[in-house]
Coordinates of C-alpha atoms in Angstrom, one line a residue:
X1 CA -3.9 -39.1 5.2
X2 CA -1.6 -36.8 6.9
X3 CA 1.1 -39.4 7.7
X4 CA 0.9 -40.8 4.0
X5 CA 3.2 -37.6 2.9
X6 CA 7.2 -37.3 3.8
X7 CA 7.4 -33.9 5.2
X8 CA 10.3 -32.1 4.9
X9 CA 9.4 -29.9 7.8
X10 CA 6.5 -30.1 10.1
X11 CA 4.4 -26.8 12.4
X12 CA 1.1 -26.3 14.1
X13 CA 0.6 -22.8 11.7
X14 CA 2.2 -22.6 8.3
X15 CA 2.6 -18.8 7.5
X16 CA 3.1 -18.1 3.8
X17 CA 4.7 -14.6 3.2
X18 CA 6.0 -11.9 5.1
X19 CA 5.1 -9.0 5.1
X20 CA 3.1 -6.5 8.0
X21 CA 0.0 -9.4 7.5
X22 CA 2.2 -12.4 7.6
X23 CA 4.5 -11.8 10.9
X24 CA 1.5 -10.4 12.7
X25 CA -0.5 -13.6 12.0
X26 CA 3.0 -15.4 13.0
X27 CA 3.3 -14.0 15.7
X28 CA -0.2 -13.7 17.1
X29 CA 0.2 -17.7 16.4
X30 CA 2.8 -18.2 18.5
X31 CA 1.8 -15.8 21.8
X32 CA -1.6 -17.3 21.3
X33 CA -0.7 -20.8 21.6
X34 CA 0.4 -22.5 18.6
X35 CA 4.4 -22.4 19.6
X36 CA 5.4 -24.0 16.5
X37 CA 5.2 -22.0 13.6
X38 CA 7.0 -21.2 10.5
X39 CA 7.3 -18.6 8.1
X40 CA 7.8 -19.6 4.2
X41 CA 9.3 -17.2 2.3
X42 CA 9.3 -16.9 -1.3
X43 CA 12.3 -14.7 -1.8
X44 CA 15.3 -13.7 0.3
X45 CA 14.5 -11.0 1.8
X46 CA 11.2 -10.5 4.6
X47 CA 9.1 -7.6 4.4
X48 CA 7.5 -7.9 1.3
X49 CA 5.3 -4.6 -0.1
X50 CA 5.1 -3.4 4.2
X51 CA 8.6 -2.7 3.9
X52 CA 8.7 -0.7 1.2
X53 CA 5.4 1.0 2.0
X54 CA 5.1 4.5 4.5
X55 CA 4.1 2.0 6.8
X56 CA 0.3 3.8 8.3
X57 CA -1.6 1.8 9.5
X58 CA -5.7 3.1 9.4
X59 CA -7.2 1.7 12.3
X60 CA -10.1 3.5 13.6
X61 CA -10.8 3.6 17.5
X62 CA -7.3 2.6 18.0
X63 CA -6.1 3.3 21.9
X64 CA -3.4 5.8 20.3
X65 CA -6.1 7.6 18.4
X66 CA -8.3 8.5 21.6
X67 CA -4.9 9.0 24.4
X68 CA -4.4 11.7 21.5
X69 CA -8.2 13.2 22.1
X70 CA -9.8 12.0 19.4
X71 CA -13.0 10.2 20.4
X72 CA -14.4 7.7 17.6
X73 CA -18.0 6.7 16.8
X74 CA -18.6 3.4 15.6
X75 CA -21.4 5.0 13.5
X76 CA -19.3 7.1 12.4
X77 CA -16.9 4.6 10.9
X78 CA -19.7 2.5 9.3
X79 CA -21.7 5.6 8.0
X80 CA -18.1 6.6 6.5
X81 CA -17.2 3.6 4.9
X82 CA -20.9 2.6 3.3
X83 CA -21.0 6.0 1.8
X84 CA -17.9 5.0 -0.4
X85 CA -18.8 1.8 -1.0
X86 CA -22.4 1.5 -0.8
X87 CA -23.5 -2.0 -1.2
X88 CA -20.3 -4.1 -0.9
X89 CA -19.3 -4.1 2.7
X90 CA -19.9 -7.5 4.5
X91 CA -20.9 -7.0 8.3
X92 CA -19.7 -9.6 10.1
X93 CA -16.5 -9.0 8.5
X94 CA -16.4 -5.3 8.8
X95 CA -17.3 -5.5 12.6
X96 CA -14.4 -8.0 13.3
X97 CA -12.0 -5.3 11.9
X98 CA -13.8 -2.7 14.0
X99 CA -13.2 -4.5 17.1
X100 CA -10.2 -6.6 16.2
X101 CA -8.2 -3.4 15.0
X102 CA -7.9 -1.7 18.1
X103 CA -6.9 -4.8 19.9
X104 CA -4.3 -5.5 17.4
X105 CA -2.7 -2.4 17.7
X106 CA -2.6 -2.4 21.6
X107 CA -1.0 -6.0 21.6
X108 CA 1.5 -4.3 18.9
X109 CA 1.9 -2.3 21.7
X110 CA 2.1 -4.8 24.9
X111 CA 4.0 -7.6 23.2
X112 CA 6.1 -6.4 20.2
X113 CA 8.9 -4.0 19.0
X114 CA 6.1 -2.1 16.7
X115 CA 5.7 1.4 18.1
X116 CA 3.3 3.4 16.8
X117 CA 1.6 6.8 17.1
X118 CA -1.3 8.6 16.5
X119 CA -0.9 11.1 13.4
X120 CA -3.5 12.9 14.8
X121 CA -3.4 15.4 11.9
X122 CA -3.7 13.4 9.4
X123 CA -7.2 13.6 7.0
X124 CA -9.2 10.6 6.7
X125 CA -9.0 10.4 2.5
X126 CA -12.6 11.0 1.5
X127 CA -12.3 14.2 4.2
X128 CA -15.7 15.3 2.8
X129 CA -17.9 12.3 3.3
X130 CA -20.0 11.4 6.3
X131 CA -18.4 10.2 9.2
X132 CA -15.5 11.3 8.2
X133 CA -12.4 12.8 10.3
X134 CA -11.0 15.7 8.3
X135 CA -8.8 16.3 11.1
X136 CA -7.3 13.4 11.3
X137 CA -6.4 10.8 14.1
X138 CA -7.7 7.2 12.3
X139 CA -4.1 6.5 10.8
X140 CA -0.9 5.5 12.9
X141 CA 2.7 6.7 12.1
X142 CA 5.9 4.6 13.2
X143 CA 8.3 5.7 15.5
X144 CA 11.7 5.3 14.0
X145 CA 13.6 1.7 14.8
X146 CA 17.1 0.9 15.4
X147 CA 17.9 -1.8 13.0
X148 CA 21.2 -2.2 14.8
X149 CA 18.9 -3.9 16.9
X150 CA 18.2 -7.0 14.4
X151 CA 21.8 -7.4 13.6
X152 CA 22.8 -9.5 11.2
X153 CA 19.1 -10.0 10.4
X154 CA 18.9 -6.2 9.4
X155 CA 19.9 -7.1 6.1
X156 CA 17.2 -9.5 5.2
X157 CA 15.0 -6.4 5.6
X158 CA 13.4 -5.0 1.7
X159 CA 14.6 -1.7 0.7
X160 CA 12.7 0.6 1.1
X161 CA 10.9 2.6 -2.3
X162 CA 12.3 6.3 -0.7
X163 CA 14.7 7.7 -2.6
X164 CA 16.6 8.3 0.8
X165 CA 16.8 7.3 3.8
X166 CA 14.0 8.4 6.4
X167 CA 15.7 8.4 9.5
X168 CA 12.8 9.7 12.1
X169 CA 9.2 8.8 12.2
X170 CA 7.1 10.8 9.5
X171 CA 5.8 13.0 11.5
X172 CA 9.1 13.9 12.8
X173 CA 9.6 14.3 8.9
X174 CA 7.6 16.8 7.8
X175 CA 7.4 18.7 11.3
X176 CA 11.4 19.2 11.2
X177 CA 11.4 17.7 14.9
X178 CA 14.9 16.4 14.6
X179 CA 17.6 18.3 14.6
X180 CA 21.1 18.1 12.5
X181 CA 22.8 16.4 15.7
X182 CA 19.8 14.0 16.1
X183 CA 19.6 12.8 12.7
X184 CA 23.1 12.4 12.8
X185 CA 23.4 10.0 15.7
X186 CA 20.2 8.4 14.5
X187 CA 22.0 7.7 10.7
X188 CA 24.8 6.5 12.8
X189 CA 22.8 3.5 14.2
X190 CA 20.4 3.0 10.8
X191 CA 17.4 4.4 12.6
X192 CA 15.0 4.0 10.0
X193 CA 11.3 5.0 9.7
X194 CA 7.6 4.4 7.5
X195 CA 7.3 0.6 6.5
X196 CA 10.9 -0.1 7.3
X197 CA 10.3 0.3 10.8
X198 CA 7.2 -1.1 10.8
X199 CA 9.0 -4.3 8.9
X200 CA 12.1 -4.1 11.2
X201 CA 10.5 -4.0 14.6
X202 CA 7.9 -7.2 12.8
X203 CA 11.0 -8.9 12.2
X204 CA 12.2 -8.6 15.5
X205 CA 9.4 -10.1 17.1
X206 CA 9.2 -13.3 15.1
X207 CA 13.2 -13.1 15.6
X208 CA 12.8 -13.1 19.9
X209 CA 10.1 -16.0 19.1
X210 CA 12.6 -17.9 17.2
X211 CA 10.0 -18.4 14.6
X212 CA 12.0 -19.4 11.6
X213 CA 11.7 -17.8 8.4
X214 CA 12.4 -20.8 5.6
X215 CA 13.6 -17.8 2.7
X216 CA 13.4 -19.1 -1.0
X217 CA 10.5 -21.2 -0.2
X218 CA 8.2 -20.4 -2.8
X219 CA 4.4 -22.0 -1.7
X220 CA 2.6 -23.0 -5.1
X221 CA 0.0 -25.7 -3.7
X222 CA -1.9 -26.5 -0.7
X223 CA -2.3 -30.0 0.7
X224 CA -5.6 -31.5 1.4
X225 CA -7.2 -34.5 3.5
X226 CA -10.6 -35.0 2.7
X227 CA -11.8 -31.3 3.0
X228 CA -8.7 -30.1 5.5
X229 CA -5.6 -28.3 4.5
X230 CA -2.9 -29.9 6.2
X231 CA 0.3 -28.3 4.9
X232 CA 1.8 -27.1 1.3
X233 CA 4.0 -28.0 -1.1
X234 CA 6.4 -25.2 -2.0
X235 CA 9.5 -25.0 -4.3
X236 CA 12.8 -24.5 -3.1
X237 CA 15.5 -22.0 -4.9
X238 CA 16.3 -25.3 -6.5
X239 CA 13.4 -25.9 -8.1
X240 CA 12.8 -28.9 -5.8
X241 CA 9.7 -29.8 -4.0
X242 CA 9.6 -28.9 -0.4
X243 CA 6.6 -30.3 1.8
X244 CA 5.4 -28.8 5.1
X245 CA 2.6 -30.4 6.7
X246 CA 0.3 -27.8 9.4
X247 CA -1.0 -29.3 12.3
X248 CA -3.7 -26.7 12.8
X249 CA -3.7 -24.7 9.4
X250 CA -2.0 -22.4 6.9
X251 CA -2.2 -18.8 6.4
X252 CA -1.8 -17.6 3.2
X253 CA -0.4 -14.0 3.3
X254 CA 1.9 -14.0 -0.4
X255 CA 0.3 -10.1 -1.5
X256 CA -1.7 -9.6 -4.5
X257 CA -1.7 -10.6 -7.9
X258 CA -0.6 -7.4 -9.6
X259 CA 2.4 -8.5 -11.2
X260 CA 0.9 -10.8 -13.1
X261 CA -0.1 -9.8 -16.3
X262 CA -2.8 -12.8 -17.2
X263 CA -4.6 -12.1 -13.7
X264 CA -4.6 -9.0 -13.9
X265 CA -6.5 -9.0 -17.7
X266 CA -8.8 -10.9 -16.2
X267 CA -9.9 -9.3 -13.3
X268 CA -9.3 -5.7 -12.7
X269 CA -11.7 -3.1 -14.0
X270 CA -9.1 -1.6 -16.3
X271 CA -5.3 -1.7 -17.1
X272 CA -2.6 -1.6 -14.6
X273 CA 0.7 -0.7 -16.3
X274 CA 3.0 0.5 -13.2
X275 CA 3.0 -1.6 -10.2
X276 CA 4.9 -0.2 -7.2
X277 CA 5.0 -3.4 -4.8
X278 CA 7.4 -6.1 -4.8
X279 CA 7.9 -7.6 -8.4
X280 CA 7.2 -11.2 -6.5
X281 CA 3.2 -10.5 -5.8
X282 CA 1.8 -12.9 -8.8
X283 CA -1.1 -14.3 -7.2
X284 CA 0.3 -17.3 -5.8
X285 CA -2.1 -17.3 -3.1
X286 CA -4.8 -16.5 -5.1
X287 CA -4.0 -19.7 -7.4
X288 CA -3.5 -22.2 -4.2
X289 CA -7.2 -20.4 -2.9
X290 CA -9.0 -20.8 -5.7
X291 CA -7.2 -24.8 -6.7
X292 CA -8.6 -25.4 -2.8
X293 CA -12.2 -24.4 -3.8
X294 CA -12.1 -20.6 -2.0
X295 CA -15.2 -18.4 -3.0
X296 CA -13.6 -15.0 -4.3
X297 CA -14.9 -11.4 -3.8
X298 CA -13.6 -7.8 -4.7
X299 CA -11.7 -8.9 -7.9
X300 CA -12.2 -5.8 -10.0
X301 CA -10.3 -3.7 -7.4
X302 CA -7.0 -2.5 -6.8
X303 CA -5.4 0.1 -4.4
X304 CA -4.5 2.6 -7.3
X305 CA -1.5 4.6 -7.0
X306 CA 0.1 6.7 -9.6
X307 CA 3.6 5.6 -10.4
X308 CA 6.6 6.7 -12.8
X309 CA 8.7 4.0 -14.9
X310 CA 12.2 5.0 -13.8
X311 CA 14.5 2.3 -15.1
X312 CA 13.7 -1.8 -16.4
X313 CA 15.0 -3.9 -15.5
X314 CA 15.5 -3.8 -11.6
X315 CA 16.4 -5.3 -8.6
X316 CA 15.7 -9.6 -8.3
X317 CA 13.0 -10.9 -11.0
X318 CA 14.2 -9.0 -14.1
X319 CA 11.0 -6.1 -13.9
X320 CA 11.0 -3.0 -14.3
X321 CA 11.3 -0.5 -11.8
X322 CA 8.3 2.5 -10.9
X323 CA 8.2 5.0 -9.0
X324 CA 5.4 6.2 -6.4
X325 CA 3.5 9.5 -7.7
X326 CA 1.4 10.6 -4.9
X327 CA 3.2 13.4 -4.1
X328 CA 4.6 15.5 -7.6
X329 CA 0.9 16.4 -8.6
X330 CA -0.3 18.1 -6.0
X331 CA 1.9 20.5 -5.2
X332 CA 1.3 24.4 -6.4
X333 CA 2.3 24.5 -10.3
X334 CA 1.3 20.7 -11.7
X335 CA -1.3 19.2 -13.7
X336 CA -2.7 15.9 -15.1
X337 CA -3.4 15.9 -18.4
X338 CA -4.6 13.1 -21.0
X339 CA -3.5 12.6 -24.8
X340 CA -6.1 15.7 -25.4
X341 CA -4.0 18.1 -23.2
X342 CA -7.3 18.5 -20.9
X343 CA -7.2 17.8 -17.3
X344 CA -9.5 15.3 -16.2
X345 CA -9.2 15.3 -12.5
X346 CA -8.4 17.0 -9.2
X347 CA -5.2 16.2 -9.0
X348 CA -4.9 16.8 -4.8
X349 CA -7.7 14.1 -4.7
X350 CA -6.0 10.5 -2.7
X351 CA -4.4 8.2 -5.3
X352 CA -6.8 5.1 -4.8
X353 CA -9.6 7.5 -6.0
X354 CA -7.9 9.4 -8.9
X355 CA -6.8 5.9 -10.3
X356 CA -10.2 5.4 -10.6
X357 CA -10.2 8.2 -13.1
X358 CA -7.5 6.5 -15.4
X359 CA -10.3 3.9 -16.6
X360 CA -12.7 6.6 -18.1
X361 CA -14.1 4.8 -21.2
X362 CA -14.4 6.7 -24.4
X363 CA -17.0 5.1 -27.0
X364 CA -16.3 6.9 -29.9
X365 CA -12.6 6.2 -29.9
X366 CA -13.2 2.9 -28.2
X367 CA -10.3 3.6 -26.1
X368 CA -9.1 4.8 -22.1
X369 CA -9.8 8.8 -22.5
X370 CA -7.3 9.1 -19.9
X371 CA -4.5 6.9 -21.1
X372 CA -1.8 7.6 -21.6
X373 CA -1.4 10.6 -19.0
X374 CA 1.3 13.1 -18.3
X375 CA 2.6 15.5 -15.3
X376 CA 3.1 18.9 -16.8
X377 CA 5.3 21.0 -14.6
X378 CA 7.5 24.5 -15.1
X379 CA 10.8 25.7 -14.3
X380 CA 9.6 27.2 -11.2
X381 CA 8.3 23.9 -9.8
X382 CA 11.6 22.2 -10.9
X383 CA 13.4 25.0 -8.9
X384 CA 11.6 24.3 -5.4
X385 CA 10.4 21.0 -5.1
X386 CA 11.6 17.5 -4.9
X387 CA 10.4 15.4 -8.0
X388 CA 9.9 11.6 -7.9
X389 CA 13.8 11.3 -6.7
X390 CA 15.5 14.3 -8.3
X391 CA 16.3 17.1 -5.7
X392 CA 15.4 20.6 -6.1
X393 CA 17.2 22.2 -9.3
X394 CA 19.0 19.2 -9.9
X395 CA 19.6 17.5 -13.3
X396 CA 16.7 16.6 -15.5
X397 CA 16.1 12.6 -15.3
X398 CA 15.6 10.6 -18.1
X399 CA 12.3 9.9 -17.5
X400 CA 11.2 13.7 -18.0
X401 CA 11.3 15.6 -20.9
X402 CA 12.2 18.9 -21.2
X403 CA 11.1 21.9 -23.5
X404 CA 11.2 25.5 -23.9
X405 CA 7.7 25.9 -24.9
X406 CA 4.8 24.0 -24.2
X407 CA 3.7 23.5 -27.9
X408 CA 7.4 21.5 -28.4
X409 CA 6.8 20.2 -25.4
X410 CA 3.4 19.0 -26.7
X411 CA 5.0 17.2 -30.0
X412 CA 7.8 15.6 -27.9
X413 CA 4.7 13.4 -25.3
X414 CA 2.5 13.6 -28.0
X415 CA -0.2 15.6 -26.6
X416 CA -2.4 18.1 -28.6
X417 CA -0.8 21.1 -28.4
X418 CA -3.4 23.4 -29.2
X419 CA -5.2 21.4 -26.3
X420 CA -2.3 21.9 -23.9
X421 CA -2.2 25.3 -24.1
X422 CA -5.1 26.5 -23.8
X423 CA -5.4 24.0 -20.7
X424 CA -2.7 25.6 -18.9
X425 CA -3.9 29.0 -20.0
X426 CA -7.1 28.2 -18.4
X427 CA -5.9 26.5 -15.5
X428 CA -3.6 29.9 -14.5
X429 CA -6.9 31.5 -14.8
X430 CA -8.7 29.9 -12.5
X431 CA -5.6 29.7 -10.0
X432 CA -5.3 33.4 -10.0
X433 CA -9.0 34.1 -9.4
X434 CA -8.5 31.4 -6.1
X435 CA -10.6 28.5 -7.3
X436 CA -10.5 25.5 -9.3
X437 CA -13.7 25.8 -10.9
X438 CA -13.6 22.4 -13.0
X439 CA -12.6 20.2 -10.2
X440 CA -12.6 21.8 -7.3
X441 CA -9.0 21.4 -6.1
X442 CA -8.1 22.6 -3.2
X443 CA -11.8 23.0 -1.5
X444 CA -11.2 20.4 1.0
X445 CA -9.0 19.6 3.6
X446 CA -7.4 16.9 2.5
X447 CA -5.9 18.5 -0.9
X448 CA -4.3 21.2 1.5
X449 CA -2.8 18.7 3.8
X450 CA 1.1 19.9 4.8
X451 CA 2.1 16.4 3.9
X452 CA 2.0 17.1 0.3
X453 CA 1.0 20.9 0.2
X454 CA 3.2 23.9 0.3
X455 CA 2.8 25.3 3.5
X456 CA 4.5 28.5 2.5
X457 CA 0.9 29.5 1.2
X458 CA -2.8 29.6 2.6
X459 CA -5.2 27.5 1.2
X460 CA -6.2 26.6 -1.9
X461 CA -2.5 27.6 -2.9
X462 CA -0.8 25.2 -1.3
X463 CA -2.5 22.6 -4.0
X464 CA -3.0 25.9 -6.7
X465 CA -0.3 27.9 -8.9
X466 CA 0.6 28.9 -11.6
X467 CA 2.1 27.1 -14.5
X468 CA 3.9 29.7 -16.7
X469 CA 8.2 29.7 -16.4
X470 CA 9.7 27.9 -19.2
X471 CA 11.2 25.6 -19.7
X472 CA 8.8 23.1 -19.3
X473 CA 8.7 19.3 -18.2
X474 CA 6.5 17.2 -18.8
X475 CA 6.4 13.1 -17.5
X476 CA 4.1 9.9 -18.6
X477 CA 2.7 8.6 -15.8
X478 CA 1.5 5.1 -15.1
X479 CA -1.8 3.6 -14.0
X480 CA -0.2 2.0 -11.0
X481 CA -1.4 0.3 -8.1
X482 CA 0.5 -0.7 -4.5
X483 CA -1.6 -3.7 -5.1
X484 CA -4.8 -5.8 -5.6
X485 CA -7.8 -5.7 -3.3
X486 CA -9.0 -8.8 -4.4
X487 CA -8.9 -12.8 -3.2
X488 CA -10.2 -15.4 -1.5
X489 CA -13.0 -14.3 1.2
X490 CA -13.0 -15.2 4.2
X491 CA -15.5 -14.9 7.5
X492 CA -14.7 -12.6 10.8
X493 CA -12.2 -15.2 11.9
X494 CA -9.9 -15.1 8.7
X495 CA -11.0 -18.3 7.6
X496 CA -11.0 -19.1 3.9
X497 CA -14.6 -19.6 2.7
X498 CA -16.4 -21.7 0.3
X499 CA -18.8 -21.0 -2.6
X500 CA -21.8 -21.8 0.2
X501 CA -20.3 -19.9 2.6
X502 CA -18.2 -22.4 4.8
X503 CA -14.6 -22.6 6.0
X504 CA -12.4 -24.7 4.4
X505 CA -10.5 -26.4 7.8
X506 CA -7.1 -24.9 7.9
X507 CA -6.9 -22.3 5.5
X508 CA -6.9 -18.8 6.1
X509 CA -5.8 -15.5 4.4
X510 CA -5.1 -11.8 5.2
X511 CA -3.5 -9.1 3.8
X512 CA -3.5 -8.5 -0.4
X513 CA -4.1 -11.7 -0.8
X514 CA -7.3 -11.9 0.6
X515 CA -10.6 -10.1 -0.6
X516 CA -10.4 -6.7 0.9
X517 CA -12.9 -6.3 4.0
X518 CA -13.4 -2.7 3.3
X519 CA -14.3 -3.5 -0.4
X520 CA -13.1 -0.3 -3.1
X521 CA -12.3 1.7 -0.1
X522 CA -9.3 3.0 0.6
X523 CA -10.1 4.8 4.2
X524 CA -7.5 7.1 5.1
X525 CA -3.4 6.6 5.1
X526 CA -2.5 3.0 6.3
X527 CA -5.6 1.6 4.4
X528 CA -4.3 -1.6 3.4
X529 CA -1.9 -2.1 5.9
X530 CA -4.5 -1.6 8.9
X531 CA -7.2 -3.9 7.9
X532 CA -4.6 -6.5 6.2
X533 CA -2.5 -6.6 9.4
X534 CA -6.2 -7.1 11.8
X535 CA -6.6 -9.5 9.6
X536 CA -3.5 -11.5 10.4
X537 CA -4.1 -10.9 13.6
X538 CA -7.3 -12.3 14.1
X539 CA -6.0 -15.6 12.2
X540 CA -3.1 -16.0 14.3
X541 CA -4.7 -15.7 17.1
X542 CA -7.8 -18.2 16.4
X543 CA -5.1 -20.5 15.2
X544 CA -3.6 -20.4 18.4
X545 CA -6.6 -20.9 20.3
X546 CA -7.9 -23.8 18.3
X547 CA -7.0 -26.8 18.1
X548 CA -8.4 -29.1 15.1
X549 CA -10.2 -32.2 15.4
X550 CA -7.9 -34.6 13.7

């Protein structure tokens, strides 16, 4: 029985993590009815992966999206979803993001800090399937937040994983809205945008609800009467046991399980060598889910993202540090290439779906065609554009190595060199006749998107050049991922299911640590964050509203 345990601390909703998931179920919670909630915490910091994400949140039919003009179909959506992941979609759950998305994002609106704003440019990912919006207007950008306005709070906030500071909204970014006076005043007050703004103005709002955040709280098991959850049992920075019974149910929000190297073995479809969330995400919802008798879907899938190893070890936790690579390889001038020298992909295609590529199975070697993988890029490239987090021109970082010819270039990554060559020789071939005839690069329009294109050229050159001014650089990429898509599934109310398909009383889940709603699919910019924070959404609020029979 409940009263059988000494709590240390006692709430109606018991929110376990903190990122964009966690303090929107949190707060939703609290405005919905449950006034007494708490946030454990397993580090120091809030924010978790949201903070040091861009922030987007993909959210079709949002209120932002149609004030903007752009009407939405909800045929449109399903059509454009099933075509990429034929098979796998649950409806009930689908429908409740449909319909709970948009009402999330306009009670971000009415009751929170969180500003947000249609990017109404921005390319659904899959720009070429049905239903589709290749002109964008499903994904929401942040408006830049003040975080003079948390105070001391401001430093409890996770870095972010830009190599500088982004001090306006991203579309005021990549526009060049802001000018030199602007940006000034703005750096003056640490206006900050992408997932720090979307984490900061969060943070404010469970700060003005004076929902405490219990930091180095790290949850490891849940508590049960009879088939209820009725609190958790986490471990303090001590190592001591630290008992909080929930009144009405917890929430687990903790992130994936990418980090950890035995989950991820046995899960995922293939290896994941460079993750680029927090080095904290190790599944320990996942472990408290499955311990309470949760039904799992979507294990095999992660939401792929090219990454870089720049330095080990890093900040808290000892692990290594990687860099995003979304960006570097589309631009005019760079290829992928595997241990072969052959490209194997278009390499302007979104990162969830080229990190699919990575686990290519070769039988007659018995080993990932793809892996290892480098970035091959020239002088010229070097000169113009930023790379990973080395400005234009400036000084070659360890992680790249550098060559005056391709064929040394070859021996030092260890890449055919005959291969290579003839590779690049065909790739500036096809560049200077205007079309990538072996992937198709640049045909559609998300590969010639400004975000990442050069939009000094037309298209297809603002994916499409030339690779032929020495020296040359070449860098091993990793099969990364900003996390796993897989956990504990729950029903349209973000409750935690069984094997036969009923809730487990208290428990609920959203963000990466539950089983993705949208299954493989990665729908346009903010694809995790949209769905993971509807999700928390919708728990909070049925937490709220319901009351449990004791």
């Amino acid at each position: 029985m409940a009263d059988a345990h000494e709590w240390d601390l006692e709430a109606d909703v018991v929110v376990l993590g903190s990122g964009g998931a966690a303090m929107t179920a949190a707060i939703a919670a609290h405005d919905f009815g449950a006034k007494d909630v708490v946030i454990l915490e397993k580090t120091g910091m809030v924010g978790g992966t949201t903070a040091m994400s861009g922030g987007m949140l993909w959210v079709p039919g949002n209120h932002h999206q149609i004030e903007a003009g752009v009407e939405e179909d909800d045929e449109d959506v399903v059509t454009y979803l099933d075509s990429l992941a034929p098979g796998q979609l649950d409806p009930d759950t689908l429908f409740a993001f449909m319909e709970g998305g948009p009402e999330m994002v306009r009670y971000l609106a009415d009751k929170t800090p969180v500003r947000l704003t249609a990017f109404k440019d921005f390319p659904d990912y899959q720009s070429y399937a049905p239903g589709a919006k290749p002109d964008g207007g499903r994904s929401l950008d942040n408006e830049a937040f003040c975080f003079e306005r948390l105070g001391k709070w401001a430093q409890r906030v996770n870095p972010s994983k830009m190599a500088y500071p982004l001090r306006g909204s991203l579309i005021e970014a990549i526009t060049g809205a802001l000018d030199e006076e602007t940006l000034a005043e703005r750096d003056a007050q640490d206006y900050r945008g992408l997932g720090q703004a979307l984490a900061g103005s969060l943070y404010l709002g469970v700060i003005e609800r004076e929902i405490p955040v219990e930091f180095e709280k790290r949850a490891k098991k849940l508590v049960k009467d009879g088939e209820r959850i009725i609190g958790v049992i986490a471990e303090d920075a001590s190592g001591k046991d630290y008992k909080v019974r929930a009144r009405r149910g917890v929430v687990i929000a903790t992130g994936g399980f990418e980090w950890n190297e035995e989950l991820v073995k046995t899960f995922l479809r293939g290896p994941l060598t460079g993750p680029v969330s927090v080095p904290e995400n190790e599944g320990d919802g996942l472990m408290m889910a499955i311990e309470a008798g949760a039904k799992l879907s979507n294990m095999q899938h992660a939401y792929w993202m090219q990454s870089v190893l720049e330095f080990e070890p890093q900040h808290r936790s000892a692990k290594p540090n990687y860099l995003l690579g979304s960006d570097e390889r589309a631009r005019p001038g760079a290829i992928l290439v595997n241990r072969k020298g052959k490209r194997f992909v278009n390499e302007a295609a979104n990162y969830n779906a080229l990190g699919k590529s990575l686990h290519a199975f070769d039988a007659g070697s018995h080993t990932y065609a793809n892996l290892p993988y480098w970035l091959i890029i020239d002088q010229r490239y070097r000169d113009k554009y930023q790379t990973f987090n080395t400005p234009p021109g400036g000084p070659t970082p360890g992680f790249m190595m550098q060559a005056d010819t391709l064929d040394e270039l070859a021996e030092m990554a260890g890449i055919d060199a005959e291969g290579l060559k003839a590779e690049v020789e065909r790739f500036n071939g096809m560049v200077r006749n205007g079309h990538d005839d072996d992937f198709g690069r640049g045909d559609n329009t998300y590969d010639n998107f400004y975000m990442w294109g050069d939009t000094d050229f037309d298209p297809p050159y603002r994916t499409l050049g030339v690779i032929d001014q020495g020296p040359f650089y070449a860098v091993k990429m990793e099969a990364g991922a900003l996390g796993t898509a897989g956990g504990p599934k729950t029903n349209a109310d973000a409750q935690v299911v069984d094997w036969n398909g009923n809730p487990i009383p208290g428990l609920y889940a959203a963000g990466n640590a539950m089983a993705s709603v949208l299954g493989e699919v990665y729908g346009g910019a903010g694809g995790t964050l949209g769905p993971g924070m509807t999700f928390g959404y919708i728990a909070g609020k049925h937490l709220g509203q319901h009351i449990p029979n004791v």
